Short mmCIF file of C-alpha atoms in Angstrom, two decimals:
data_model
loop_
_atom_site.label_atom_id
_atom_site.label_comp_id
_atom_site.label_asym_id
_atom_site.label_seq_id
_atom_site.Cartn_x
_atom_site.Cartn_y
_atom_site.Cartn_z
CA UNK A 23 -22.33 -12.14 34.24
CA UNK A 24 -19.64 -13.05 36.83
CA UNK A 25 -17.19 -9.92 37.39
CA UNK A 26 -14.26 -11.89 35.28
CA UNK A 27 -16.45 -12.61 32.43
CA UNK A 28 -17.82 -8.74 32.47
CA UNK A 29 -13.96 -8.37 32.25
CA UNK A 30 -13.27 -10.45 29.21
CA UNK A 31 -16.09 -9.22 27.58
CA UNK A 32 -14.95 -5.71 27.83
CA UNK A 33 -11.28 -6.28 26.72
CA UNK A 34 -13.12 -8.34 23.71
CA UNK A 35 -14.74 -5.02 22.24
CA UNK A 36 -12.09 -3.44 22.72
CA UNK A 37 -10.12 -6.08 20.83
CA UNK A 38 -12.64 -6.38 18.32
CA UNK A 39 -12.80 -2.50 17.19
CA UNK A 40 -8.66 -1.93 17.34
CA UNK A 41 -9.16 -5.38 14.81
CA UNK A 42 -11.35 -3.06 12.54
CA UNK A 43 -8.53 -0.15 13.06
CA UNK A 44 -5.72 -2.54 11.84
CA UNK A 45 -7.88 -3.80 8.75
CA UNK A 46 -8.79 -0.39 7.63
CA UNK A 47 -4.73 0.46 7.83
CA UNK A 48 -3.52 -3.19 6.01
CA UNK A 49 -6.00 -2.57 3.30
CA UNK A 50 -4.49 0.91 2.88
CA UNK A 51 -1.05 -0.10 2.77
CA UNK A 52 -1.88 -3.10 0.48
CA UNK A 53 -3.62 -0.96 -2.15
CA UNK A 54 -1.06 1.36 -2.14
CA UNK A 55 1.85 -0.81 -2.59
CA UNK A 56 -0.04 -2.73 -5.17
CA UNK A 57 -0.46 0.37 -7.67
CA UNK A 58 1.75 0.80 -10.39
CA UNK A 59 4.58 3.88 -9.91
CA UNK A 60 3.54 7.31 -10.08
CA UNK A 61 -0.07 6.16 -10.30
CA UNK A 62 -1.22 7.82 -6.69
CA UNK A 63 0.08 11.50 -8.26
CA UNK A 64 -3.63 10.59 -10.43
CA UNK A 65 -6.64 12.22 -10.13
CA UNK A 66 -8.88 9.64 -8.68
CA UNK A 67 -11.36 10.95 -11.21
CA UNK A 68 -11.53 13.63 -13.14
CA UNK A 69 -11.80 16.76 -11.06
CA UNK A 70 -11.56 14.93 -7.77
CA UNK A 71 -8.28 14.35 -5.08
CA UNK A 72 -5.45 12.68 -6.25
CA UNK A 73 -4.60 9.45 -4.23
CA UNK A 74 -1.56 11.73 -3.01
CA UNK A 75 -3.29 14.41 -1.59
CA UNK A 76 -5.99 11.55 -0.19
CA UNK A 77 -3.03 9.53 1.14
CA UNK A 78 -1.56 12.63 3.20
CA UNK A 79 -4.44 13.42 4.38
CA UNK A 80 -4.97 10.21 6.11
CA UNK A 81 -1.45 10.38 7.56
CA UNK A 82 -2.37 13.90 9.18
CA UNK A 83 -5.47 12.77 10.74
CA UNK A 84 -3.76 9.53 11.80
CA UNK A 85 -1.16 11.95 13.20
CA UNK A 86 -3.57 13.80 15.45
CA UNK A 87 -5.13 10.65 16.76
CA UNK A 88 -1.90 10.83 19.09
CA UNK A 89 -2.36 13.94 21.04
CA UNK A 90 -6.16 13.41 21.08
CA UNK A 91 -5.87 9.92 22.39
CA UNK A 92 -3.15 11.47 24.91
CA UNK A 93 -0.57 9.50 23.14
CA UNK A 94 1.98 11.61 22.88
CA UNK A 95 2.51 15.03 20.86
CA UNK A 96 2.49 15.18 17.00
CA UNK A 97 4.98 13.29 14.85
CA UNK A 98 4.12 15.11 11.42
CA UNK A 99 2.65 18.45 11.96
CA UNK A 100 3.90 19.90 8.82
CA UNK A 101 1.47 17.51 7.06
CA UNK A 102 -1.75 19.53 7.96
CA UNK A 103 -0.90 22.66 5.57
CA UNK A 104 -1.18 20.66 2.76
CA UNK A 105 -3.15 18.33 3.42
CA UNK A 106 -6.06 19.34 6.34
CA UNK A 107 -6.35 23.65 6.09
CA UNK A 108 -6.19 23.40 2.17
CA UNK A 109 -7.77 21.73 -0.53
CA UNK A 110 -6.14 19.68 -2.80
CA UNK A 111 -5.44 22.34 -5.40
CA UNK A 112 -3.63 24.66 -3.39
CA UNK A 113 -0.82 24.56 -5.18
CA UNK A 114 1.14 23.70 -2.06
CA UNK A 115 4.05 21.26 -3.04
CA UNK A 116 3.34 17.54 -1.59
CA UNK A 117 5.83 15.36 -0.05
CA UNK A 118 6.78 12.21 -2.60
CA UNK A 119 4.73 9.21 -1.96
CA UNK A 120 7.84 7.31 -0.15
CA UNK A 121 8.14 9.97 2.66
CA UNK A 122 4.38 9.42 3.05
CA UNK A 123 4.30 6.49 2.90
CA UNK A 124 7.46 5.92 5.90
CA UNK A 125 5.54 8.80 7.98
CA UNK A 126 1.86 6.33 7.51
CA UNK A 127 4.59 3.48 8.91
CA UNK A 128 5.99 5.45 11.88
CA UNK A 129 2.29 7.15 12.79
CA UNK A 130 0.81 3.72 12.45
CA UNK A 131 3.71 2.01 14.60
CA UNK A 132 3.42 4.92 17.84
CA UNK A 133 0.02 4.50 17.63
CA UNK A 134 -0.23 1.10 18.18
CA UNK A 135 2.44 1.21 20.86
CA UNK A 136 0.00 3.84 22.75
CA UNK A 137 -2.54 1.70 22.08
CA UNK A 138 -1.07 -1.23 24.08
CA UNK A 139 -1.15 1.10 27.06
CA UNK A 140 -4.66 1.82 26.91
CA UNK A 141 -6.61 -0.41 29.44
CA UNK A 142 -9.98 -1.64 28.25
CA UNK A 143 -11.48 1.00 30.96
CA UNK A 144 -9.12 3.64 29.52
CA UNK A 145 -11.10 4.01 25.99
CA UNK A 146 -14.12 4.34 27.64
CA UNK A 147 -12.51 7.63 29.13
CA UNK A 148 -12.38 11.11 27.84
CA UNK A 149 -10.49 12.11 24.38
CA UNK A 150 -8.67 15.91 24.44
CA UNK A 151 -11.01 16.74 21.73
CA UNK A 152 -14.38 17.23 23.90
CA UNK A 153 -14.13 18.85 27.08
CA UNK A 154 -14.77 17.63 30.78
CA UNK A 155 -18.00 19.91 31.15
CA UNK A 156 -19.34 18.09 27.76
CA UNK A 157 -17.67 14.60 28.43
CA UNK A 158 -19.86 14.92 31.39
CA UNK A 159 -22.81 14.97 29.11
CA UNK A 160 -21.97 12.89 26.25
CA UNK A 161 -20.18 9.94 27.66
CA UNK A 162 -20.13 8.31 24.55
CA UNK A 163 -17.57 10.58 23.01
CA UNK A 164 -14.70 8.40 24.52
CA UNK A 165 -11.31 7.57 23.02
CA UNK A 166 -13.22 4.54 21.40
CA UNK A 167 -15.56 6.35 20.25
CA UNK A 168 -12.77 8.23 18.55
CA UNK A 169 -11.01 5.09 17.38
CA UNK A 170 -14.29 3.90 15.58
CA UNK A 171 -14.74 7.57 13.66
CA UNK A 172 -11.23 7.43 12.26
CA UNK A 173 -11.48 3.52 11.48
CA UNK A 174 -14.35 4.47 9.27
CA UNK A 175 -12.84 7.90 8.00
CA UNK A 176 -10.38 5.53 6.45
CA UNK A 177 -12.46 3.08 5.16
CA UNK A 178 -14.56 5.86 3.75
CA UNK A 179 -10.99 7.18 1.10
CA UNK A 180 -10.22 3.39 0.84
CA UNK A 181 -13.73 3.35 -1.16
CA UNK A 182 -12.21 6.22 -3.81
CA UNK A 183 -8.42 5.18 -3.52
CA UNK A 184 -9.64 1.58 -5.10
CA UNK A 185 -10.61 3.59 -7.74
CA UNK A 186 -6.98 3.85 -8.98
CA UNK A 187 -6.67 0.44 -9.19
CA UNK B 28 -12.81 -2.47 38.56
CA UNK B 29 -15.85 -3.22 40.08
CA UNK B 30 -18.72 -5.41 38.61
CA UNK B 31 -21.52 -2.47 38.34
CA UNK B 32 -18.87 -0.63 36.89
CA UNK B 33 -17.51 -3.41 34.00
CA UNK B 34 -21.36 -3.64 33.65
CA UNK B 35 -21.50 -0.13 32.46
CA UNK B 36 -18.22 0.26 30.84
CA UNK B 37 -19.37 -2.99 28.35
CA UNK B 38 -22.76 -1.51 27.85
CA UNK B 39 -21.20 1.57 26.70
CA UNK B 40 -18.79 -0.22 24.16
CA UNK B 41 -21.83 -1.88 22.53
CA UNK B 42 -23.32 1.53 22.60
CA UNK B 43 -20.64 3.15 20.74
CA UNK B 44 -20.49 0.28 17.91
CA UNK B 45 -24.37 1.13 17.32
CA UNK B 46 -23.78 5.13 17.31
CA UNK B 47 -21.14 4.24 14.79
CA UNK B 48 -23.56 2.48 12.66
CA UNK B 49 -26.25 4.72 12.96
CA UNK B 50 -23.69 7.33 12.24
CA UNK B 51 -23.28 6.01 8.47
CA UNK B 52 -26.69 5.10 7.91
CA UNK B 53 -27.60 8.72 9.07
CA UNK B 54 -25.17 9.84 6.08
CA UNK B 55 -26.61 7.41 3.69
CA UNK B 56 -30.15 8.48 3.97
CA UNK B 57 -29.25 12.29 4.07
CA UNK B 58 -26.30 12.11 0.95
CA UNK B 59 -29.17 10.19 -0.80
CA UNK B 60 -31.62 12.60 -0.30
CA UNK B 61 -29.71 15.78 -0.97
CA UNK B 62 -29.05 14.35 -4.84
CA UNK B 63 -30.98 15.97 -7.41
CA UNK B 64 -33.98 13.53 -9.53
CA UNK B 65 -32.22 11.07 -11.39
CA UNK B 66 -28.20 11.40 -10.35
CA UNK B 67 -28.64 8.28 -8.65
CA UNK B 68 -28.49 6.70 -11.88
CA UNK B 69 -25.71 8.32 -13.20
CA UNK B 70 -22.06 6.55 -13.47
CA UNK B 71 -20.30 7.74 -10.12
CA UNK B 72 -16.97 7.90 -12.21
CA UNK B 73 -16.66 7.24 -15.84
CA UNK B 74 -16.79 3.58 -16.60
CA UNK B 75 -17.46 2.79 -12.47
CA UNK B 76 -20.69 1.59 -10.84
CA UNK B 77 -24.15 3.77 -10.33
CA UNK B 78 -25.15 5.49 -7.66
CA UNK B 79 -28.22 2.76 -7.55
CA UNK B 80 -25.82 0.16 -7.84
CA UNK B 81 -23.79 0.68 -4.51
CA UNK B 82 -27.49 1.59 -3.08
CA UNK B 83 -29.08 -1.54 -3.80
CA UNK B 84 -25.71 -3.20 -2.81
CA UNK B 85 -25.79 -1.61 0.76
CA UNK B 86 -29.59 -2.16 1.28
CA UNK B 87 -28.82 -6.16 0.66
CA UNK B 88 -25.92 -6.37 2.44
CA UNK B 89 -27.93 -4.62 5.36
CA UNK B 90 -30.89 -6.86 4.67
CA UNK B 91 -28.10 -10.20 4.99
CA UNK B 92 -27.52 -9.01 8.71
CA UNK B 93 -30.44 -10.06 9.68
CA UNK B 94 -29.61 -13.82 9.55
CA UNK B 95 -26.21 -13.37 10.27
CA UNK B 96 -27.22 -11.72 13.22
CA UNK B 97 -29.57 -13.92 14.18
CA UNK B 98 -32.62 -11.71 14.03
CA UNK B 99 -34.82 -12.63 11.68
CA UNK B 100 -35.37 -13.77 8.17
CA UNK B 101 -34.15 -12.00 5.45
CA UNK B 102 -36.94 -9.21 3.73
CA UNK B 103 -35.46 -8.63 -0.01
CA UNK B 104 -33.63 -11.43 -0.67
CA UNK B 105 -34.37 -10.77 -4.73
CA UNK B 106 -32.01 -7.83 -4.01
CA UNK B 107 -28.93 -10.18 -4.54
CA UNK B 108 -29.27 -11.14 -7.85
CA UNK B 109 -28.93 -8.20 -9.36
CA UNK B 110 -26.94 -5.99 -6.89
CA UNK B 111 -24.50 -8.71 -4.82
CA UNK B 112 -24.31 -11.89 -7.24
CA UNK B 113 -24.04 -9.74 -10.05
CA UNK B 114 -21.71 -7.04 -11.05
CA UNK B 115 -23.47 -3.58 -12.83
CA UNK B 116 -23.13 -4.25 -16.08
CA UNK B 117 -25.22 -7.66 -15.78
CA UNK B 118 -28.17 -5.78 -17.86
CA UNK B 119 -30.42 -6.85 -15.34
CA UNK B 120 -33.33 -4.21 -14.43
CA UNK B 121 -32.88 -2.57 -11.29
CA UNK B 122 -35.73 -1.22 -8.81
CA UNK B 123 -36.41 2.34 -8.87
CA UNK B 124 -34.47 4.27 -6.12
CA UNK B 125 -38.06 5.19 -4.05
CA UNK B 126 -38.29 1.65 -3.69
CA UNK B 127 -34.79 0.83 -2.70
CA UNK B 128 -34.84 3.63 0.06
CA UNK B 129 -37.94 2.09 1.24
CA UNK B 130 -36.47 -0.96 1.49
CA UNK B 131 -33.24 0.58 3.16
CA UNK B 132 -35.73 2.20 5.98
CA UNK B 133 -36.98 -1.55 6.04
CA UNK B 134 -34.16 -3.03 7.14
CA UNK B 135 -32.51 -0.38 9.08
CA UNK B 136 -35.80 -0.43 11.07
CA UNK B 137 -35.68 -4.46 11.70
CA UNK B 138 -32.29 -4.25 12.43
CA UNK B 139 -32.93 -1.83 14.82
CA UNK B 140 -36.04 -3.90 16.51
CA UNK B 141 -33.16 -6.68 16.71
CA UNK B 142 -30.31 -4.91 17.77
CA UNK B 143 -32.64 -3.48 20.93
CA UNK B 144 -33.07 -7.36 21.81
CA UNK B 145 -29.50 -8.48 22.21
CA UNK B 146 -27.90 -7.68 25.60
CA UNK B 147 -23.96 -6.45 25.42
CA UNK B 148 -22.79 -9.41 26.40
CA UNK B 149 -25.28 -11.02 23.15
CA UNK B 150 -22.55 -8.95 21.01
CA UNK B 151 -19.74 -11.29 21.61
CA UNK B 152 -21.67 -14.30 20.95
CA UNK B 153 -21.39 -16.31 17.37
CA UNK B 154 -22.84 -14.87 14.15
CA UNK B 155 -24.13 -17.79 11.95
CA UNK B 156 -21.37 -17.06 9.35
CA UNK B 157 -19.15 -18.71 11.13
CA UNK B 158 -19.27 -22.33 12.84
CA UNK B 159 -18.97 -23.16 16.30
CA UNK B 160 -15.70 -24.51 15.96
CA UNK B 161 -14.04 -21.93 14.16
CA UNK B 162 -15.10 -19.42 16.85
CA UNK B 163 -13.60 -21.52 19.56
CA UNK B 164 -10.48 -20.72 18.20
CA UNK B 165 -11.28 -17.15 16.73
CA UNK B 166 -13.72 -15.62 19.41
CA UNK B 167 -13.38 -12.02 18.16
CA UNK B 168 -15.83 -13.57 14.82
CA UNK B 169 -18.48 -12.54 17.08
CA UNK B 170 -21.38 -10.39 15.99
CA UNK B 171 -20.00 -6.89 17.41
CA UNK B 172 -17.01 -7.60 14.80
CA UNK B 173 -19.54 -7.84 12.16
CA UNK B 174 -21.56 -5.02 13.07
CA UNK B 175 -18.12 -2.50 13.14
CA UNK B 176 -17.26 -4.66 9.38
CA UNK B 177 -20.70 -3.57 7.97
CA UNK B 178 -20.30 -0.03 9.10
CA UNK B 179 -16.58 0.23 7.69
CA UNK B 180 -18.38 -1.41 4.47
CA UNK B 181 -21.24 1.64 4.22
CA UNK B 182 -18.71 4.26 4.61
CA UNK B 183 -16.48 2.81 2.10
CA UNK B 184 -19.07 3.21 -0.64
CA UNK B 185 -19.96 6.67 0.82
CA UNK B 186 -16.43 7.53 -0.16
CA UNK B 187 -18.14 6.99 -3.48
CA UNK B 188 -21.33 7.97 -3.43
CA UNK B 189 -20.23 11.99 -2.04
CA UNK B 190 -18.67 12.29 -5.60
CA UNK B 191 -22.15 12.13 -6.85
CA UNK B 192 -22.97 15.70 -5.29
#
């Protein structure tokens, strides 16, 4: 292929997978908005996650995508005791589903504003989460790579928070 | 950047789409065969699909690819009767699960021959579920956007299927 077309075949699947990141997130957002009130504080079935804990725990990973895609630092740190180091019956209190719901809004929004600084070349480069020495190695383990993983890590809960429907 | 270098940096996008589907398939197989005799069959949640429901639903929906794709004729089509036209509770018999994972290895295994035959720049061409005019004017419909869609799909029902453990 002619350098140009290379070109706008890269930015293409590039496009193509931060496409699948957005329809992962709009299906989230839609399912959630479309439950009935209080129904997310649910277990999704008996003796598993409620949609709560399931929902925070998709804003803390979000969260993290920003420092490992070198995005910027952390908006919602606090999230990760409750909802990444322990389980769901902790005890720990959650957040309500409206602050979760704004922080999945304002991870969502500074991620896609890093993400519209990322040239096609830059997600073929190095996440902070594997190291230079390895990166060297495994040059698959790129910020795309990374962008794929949490694309499906969401459409993976989407598949039990449909459950509460 | 330079042409060589685009060359790559495509390649390896394409590359990182297939990990990613590999990636679920790999979970699939192994969640599949870490169940005990029989739990396939059992209601995932009360009242919600069986595990060898959302099987035989991912080995068709694999199986469709091949078309789609442009690789081949289908190899089960008589799996869509029962697990893609019709919901679980249709009554209609279902294959026993050794059969289904054969036919999962099946397909993965075509899909694999075919997948090794397209070139990166193949990945942004049509899929045949969508017409040539539509993807003048919506050229992300290409078949690396399906591929990422199908893998999002398998690890939605994973979501699922882990509760079965």
């Amino acid at each position: 292929m002619e350098q140009s077309t290379l070109a706008d075949a890269l930015k293409m699947s590039v496009q193509v997978a931060l496409g699948a990141w957005d329809i992962q997130n709009s299906r989230l957002v839609k399912l959630i908005e479309s439950l009935p009130e209080g129904r997310l504080s649910d277990e999704i079935a008996p003796g598993k996650n409620t949609g709560v804990y399931v929902l925070g725990h998709l804003v803390a990973v979000s969260d993290n995508m920003l420092p490992v895609l070198g995005l910027g630092e952390r908006l919602f740190p606090h999230l990760d005791e409750v909802f990444l180091t322990n389980p769901e019956k902790s005890g720990l209190a959650k957040p309500p589903v409206s602050e979760l719901m704004a922080n999945l809004h304002a991870v969502n929004k500074r991620l896609a504003e890093g993400f519209a600084t990322l040239s096609p070349a830059n997600w073929l480069e190095r996440h902070t989460a594997v190291s230079e020495a390895d990166f060297a190695k495994e040059p698959h383990r790129n910020k795309l790579n990374l962008l794929l993983n949490r694309t499906g890590h969401i459409a993976y809960h989407l598949g039990q928070l449909v459950w509460l429907k």
